mmCIF file of C-alpha atoms and ligand atoms in Angstrom:
data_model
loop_
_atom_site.group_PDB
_atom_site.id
_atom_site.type_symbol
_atom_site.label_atom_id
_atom_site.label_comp_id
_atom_site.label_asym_id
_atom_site.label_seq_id
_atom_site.Cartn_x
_atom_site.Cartn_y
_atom_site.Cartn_z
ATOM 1 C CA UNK A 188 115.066 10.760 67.512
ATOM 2 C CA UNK A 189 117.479 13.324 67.369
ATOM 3 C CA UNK A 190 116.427 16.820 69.243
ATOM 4 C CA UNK A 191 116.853 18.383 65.588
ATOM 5 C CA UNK A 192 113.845 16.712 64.232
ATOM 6 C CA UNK A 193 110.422 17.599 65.379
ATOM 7 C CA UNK A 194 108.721 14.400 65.782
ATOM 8 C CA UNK A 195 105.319 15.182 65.368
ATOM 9 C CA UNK A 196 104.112 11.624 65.782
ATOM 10 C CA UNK A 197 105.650 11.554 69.513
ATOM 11 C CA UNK A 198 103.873 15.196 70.107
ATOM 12 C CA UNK A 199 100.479 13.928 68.599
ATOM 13 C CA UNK A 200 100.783 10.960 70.573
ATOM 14 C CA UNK A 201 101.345 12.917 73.625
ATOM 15 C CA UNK A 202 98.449 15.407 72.823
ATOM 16 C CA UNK A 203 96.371 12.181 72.238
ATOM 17 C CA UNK A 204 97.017 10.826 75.787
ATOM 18 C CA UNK A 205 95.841 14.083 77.191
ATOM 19 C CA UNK A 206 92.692 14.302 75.275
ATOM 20 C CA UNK A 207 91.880 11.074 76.034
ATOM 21 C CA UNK A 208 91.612 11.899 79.861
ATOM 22 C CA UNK A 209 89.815 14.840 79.382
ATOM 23 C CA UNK A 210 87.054 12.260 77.826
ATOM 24 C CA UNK A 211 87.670 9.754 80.379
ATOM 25 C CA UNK A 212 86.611 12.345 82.913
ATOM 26 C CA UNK A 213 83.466 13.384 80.951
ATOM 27 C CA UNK A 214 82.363 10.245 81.198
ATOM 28 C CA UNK A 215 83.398 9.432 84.811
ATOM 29 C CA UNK A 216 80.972 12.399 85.750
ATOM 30 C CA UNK A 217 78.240 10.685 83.444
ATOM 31 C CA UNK A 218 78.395 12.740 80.132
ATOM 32 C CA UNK A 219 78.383 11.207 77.043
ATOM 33 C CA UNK A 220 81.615 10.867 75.136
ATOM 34 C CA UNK A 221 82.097 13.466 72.582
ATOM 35 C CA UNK A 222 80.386 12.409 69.483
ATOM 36 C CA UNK A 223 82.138 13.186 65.633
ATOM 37 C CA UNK A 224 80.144 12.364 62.639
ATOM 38 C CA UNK A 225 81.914 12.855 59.219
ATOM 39 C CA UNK A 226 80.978 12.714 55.342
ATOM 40 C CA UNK A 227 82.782 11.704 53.013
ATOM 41 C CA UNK A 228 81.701 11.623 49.045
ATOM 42 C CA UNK A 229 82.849 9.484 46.243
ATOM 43 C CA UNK A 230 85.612 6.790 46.605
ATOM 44 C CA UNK A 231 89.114 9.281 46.825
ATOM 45 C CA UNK A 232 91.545 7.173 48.409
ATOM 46 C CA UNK A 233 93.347 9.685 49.836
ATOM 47 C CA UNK A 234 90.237 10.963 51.565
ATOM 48 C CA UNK A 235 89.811 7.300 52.454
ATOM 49 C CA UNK A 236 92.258 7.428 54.079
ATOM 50 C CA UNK A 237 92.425 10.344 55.793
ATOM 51 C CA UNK A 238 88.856 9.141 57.002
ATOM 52 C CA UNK A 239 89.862 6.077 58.308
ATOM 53 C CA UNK A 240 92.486 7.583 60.313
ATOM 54 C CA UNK A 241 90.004 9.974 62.105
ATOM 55 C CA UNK A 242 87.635 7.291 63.101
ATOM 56 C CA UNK A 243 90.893 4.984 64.637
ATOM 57 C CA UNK A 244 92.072 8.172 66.344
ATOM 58 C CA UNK A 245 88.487 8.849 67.805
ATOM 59 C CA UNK A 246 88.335 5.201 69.124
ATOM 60 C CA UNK A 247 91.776 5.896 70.347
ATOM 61 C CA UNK A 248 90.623 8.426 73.052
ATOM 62 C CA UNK A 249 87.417 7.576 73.300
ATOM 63 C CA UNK A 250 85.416 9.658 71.197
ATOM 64 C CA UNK A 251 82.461 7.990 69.290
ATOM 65 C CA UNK A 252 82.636 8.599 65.863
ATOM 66 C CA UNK A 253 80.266 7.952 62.865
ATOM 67 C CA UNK A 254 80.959 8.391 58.819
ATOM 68 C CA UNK A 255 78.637 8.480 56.319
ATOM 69 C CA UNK A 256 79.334 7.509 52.945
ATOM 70 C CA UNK A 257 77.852 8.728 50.146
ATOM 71 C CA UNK A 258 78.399 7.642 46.709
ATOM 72 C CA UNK A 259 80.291 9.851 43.536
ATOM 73 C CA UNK A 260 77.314 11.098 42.029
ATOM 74 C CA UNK A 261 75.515 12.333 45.290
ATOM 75 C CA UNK A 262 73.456 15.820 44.398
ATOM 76 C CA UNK A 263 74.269 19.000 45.969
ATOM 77 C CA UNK A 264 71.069 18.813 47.372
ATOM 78 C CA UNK A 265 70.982 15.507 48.806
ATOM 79 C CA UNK A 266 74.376 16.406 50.254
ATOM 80 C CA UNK A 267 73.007 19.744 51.892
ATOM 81 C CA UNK A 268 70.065 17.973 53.406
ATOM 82 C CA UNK A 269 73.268 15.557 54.858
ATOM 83 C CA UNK A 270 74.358 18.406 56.485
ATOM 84 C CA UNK A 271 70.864 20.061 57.712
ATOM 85 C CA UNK A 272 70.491 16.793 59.505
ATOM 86 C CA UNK A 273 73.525 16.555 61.047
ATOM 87 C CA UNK A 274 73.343 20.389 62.639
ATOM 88 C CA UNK A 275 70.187 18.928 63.529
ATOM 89 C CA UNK A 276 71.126 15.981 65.539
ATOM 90 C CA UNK A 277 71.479 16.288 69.124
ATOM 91 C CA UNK A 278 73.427 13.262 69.301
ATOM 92 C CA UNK A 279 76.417 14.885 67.433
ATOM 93 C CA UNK A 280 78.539 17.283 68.970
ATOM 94 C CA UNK A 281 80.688 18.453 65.405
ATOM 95 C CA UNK A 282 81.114 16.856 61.964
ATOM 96 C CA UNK A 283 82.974 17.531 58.732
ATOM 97 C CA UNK A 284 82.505 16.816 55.163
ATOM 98 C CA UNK A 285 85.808 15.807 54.025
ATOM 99 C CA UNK A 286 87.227 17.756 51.052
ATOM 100 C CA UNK A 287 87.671 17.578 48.241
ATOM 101 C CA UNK A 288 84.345 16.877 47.289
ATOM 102 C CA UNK A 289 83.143 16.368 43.646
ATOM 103 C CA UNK A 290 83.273 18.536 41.148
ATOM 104 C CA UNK A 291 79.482 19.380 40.415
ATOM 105 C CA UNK A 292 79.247 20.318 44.207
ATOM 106 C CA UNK A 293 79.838 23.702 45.459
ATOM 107 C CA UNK A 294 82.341 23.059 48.363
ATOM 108 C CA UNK A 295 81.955 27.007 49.605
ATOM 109 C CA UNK A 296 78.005 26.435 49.792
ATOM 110 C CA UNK A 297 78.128 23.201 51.661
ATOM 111 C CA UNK A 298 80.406 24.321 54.168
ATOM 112 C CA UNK A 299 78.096 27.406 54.587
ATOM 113 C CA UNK A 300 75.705 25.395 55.169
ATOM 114 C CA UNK A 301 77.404 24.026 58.122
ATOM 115 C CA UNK A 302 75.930 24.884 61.856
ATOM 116 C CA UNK A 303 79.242 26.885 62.689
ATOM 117 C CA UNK A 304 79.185 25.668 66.424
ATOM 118 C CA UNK A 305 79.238 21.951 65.003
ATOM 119 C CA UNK A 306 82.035 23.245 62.811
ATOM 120 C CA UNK A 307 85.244 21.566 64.259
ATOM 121 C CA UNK A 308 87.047 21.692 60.808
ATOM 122 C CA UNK A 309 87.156 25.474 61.467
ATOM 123 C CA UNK A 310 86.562 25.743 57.761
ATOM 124 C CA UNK A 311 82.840 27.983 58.203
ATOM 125 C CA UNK A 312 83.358 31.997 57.562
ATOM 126 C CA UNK A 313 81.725 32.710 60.831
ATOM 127 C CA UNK A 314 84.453 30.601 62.502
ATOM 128 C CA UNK A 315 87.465 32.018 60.240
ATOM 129 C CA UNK A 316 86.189 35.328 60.912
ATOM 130 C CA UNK A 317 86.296 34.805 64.617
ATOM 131 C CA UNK A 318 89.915 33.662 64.302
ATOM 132 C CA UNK A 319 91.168 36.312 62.387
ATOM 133 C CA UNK A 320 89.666 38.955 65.358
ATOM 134 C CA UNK A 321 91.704 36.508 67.371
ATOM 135 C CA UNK A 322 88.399 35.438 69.216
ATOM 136 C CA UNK A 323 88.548 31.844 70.756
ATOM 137 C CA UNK A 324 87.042 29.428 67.859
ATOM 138 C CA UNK A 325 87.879 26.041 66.257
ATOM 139 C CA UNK A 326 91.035 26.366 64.412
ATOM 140 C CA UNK A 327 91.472 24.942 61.283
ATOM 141 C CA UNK A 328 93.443 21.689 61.814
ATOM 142 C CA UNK A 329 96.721 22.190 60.137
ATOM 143 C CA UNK A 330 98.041 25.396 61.425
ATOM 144 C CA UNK A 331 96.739 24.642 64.969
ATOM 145 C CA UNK A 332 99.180 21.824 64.394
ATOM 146 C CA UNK A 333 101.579 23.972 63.497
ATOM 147 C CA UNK A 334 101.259 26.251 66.319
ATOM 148 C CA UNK A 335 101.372 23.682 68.761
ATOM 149 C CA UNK A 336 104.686 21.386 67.119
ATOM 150 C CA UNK A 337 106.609 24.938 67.166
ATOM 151 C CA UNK A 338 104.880 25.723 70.581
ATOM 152 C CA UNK A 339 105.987 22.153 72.331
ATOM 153 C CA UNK A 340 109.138 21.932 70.685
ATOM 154 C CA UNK A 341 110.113 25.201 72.369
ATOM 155 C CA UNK A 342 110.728 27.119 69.551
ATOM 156 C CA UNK A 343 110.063 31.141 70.339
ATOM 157 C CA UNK A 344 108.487 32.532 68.046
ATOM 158 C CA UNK A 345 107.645 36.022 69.647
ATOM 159 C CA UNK A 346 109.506 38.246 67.120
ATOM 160 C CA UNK A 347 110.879 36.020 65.015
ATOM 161 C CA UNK A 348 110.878 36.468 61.535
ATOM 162 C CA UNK A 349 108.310 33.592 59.758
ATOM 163 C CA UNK A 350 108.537 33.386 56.347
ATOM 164 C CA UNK A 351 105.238 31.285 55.285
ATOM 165 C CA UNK A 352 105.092 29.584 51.494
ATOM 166 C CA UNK A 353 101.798 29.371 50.053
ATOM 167 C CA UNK A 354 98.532 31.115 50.714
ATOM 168 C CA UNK A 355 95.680 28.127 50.944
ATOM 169 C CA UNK A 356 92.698 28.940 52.551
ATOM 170 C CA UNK A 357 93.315 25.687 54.941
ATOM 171 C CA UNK A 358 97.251 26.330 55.576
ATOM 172 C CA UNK A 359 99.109 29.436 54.196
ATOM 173 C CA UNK A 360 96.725 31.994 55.079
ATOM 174 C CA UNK A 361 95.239 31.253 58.171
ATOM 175 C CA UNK A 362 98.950 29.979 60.207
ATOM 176 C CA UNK A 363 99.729 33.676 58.997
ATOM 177 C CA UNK A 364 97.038 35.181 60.781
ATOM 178 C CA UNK A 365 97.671 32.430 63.946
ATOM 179 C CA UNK A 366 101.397 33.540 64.431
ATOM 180 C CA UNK A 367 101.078 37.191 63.858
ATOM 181 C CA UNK A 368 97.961 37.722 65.921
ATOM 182 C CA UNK A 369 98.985 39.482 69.466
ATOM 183 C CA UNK A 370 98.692 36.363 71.817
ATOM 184 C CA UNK A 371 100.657 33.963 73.706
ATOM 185 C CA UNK A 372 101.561 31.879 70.370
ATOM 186 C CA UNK A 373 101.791 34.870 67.964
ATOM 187 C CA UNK A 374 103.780 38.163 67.946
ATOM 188 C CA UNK A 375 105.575 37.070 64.203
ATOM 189 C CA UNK A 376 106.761 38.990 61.908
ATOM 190 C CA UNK A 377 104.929 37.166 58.854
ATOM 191 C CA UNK A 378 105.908 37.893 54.912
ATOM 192 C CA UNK A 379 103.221 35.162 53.029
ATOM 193 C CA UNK A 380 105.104 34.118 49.747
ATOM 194 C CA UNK A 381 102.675 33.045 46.863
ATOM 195 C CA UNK A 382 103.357 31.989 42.900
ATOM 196 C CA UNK A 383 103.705 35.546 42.224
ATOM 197 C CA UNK A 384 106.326 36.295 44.765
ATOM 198 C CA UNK A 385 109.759 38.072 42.910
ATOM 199 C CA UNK A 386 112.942 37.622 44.764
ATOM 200 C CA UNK A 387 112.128 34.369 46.625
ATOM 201 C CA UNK A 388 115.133 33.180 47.697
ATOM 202 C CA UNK A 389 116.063 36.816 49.012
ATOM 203 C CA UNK A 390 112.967 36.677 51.401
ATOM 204 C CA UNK A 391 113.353 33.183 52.099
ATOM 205 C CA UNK A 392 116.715 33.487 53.221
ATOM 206 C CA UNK A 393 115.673 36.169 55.802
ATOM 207 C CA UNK A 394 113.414 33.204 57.874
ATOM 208 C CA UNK A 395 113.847 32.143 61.533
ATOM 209 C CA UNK A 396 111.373 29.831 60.676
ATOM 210 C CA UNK A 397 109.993 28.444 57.111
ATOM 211 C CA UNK A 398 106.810 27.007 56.800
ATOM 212 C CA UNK A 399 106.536 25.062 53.424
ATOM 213 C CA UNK A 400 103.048 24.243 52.036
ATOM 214 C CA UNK A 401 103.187 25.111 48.642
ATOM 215 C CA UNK A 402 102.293 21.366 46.794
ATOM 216 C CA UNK A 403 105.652 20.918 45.377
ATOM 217 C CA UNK A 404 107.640 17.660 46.060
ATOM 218 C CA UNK A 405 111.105 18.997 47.561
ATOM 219 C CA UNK A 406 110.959 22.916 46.605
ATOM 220 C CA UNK A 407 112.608 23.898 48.920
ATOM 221 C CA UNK A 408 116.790 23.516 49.487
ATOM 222 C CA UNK A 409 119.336 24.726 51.604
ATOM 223 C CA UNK A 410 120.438 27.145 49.463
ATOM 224 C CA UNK A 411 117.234 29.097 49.833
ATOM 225 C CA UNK A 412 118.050 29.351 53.933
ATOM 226 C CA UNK A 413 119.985 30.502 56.706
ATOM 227 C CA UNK A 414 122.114 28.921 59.039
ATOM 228 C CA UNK A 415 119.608 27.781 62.289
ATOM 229 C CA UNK A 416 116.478 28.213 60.504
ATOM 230 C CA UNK A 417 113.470 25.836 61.874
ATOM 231 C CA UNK A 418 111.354 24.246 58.843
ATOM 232 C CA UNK A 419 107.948 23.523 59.251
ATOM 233 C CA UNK A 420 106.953 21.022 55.936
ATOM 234 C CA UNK A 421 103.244 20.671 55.290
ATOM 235 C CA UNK A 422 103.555 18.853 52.190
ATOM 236 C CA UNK A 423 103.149 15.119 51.286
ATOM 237 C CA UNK A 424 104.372 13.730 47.717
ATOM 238 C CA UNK A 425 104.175 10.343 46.824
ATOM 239 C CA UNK A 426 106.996 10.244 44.400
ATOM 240 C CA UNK A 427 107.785 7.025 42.411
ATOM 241 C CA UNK A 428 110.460 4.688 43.727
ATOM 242 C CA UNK A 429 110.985 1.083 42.953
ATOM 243 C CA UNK A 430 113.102 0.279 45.401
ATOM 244 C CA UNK A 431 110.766 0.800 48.036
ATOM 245 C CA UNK A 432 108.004 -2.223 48.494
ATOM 246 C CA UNK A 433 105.293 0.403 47.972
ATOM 247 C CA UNK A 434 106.701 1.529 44.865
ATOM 248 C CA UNK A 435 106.714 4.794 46.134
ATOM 249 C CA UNK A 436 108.541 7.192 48.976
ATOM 250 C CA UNK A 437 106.687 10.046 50.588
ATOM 251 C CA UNK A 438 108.710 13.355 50.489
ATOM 252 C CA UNK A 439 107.837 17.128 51.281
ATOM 253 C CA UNK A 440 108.341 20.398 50.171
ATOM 254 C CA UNK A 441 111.381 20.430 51.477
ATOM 255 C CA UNK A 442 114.503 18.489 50.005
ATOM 256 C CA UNK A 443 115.161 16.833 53.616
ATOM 257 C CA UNK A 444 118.401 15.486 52.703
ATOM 258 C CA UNK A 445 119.086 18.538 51.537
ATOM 259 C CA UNK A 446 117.998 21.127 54.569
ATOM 260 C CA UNK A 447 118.654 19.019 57.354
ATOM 261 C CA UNK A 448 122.407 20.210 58.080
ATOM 262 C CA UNK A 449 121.275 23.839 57.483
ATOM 263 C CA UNK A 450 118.455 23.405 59.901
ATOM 264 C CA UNK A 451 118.054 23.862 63.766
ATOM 265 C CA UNK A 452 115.075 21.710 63.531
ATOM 266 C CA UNK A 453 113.182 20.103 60.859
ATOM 267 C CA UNK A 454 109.506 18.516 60.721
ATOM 268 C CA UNK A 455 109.967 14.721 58.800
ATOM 269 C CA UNK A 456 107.458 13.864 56.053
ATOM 270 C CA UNK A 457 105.828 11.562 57.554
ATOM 271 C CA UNK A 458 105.781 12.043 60.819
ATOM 272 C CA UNK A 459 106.453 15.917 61.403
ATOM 273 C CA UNK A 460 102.666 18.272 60.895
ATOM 274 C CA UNK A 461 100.289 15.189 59.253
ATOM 275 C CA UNK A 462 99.885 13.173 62.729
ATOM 276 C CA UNK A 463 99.192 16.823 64.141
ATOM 277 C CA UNK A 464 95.994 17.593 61.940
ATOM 278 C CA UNK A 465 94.363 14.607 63.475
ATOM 279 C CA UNK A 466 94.563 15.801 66.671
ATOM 280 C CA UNK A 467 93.257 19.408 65.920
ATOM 281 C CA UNK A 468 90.349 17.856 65.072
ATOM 282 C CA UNK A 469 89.923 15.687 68.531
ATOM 283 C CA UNK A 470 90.306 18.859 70.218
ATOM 284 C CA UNK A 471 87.716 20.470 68.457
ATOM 285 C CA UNK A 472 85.420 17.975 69.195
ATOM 286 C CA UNK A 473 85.960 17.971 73.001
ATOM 287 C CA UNK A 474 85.439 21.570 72.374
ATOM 288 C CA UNK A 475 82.560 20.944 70.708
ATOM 289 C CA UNK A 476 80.843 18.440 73.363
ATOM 290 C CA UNK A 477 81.822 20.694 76.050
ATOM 291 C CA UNK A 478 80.113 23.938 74.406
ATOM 292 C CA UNK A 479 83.694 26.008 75.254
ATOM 293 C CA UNK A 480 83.196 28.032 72.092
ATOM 294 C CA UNK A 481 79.742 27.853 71.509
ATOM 295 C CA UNK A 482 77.254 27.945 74.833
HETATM 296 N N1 GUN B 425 90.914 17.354 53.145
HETATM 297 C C1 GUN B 425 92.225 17.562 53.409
HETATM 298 N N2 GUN B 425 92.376 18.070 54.646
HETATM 299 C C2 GUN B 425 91.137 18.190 55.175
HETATM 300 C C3 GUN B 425 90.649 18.647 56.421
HETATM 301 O O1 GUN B 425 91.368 19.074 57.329
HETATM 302 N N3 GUN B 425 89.294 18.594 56.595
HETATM 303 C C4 GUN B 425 88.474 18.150 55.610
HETATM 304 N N4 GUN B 425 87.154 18.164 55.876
HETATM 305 N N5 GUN B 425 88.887 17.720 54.452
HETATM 306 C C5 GUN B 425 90.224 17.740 54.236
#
């Protein structure tokens, strides 16, 4: 692949390969492999998915890993004592409910509810609160992935200006806080851009580096950018296409075809941040079975 695109698949795979002899050498000095255990409610096939993927990657490097599915119309109640008994079980280093959940749930309770030391989402206040001091914690899987494609693609980013699109709780938000924080991987300038930002284009413009995760298929185009800028794209479309045997193509917030001449590098949808999140969450859980964060 050409040195312009990041290939996050390579980089994951690469990450992957290390992780998986860190476990082999837990278990060569008789530990148990790290354990995950996820939940997963009602029948979204993207969070299908997404779940399926987590278990192959687990068995992948070695990492045991147990979901439990629960159907639509699961209580909040029956769903906390889920959780009660999985902070309770020895046998399981971390877990994660996978979101969304449904809509007569409280996601912000649940996750409360989580045993923040068996929290290797990084989703918990206690944990988010311990990364914004810039105290060592899980991170939450996508902008750890971030930090680590720009980070092993070689791309400074110690002064550079990041412009950041969106302000999720999961994405936008937190990769601000990662890349302005004094540390190794920080020292950003960071301006967040939300739906109520005036002047976009003026800001965006100004970027080093763009980070796109706004939820909106090809937003962003060359005429927004500078000559040289890197563009991090955190989105995933499927937009309609008959010409493709799916029926559909996967596309970004960024109009690829679009950006790529005006970039230095480029992330691909696929391929570019989404193989990345999985492995944020192996690393957690070797975190997790080790006790690194949490004695
Ligand atoms: N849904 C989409 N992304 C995520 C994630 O990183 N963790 C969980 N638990 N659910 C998700």
């Amino acid at each position: 692949m050409s040195n312009k695109i990041i290939d996050g698949k390579a980089i994951a795979a690469l990450m992957k390969k290390e992780i998986a002899a860190q476990v082999a050498a837990m278990i060569d000095a008789d530990n148990e492999a790290p354990h995950l255990a996820a939940i997963i409610v009602g029948e979204d096939a993207a969070s299908q998915t997404y779940v399926s993927s987590k278990e192959r990657a687990c068995h992948d490097v070695g990492i045991t890993s147990t979901v439990y599915r629960l159907p639509e119309n699961t209580t909040e109640k029956k769903l906390l004592e889920m959780v009660d008994f999985l902070n309770n079980d020895a046998d399981i280093d971390g877990f994660i409910v996978q979101l969304p959940l449904p809509q007569h749930i409280n996601t912000n309770k649940i996750i409360e509810r989580i045993n923040p030391a068996k929290d290797v989402d990084g989703f918990h206040p206690r944990n988010i609160g311990m990364m914004q001091l810039g105290l060592p914690t899980y991170l939450p899987a996508t902008p750890f992935g971030i930090v680590e494609l720009l980070h092993r693609s070689k791309v400074e980013v110690n002064g550079k200006h990041v412009v950041v699109l969106g302000r999720s709780n999961i994405v936008g938000t937190p990769v601000s806080v990662l890349l302005s924080r004094k540390s190794e991987h920080g020292n950003a300038t960071v301006t967040l851009c939300h739906s109520q930002s005036k002047n976009l284009e003026e800001i965006t413009k100004q970027a080093d580096i763009l980070i796109a995760a706004i939820g909106k298929p090809e937003f962003v185009k060359a005429s927004m950018l500078k000559k040289g800028v890197v563009v991090i794209d955190v989105g995933i479309h499927r937009i309609a296409d008959q010409s493709k045997e799916k029926g559909y193509r996967l596309v970004g917030d960024v109009d690829f075809d679009d950006v790529v001449t005006t970039a230095s590098k480029i992330t691909p949808v696929p391929g570019g941040v989404g193989p990345m999140t999985i492995v944020a969450l192996l690393h957690n859980t070797l975190l997790a079975s080790k006790k690194e964060i949490y004695k």
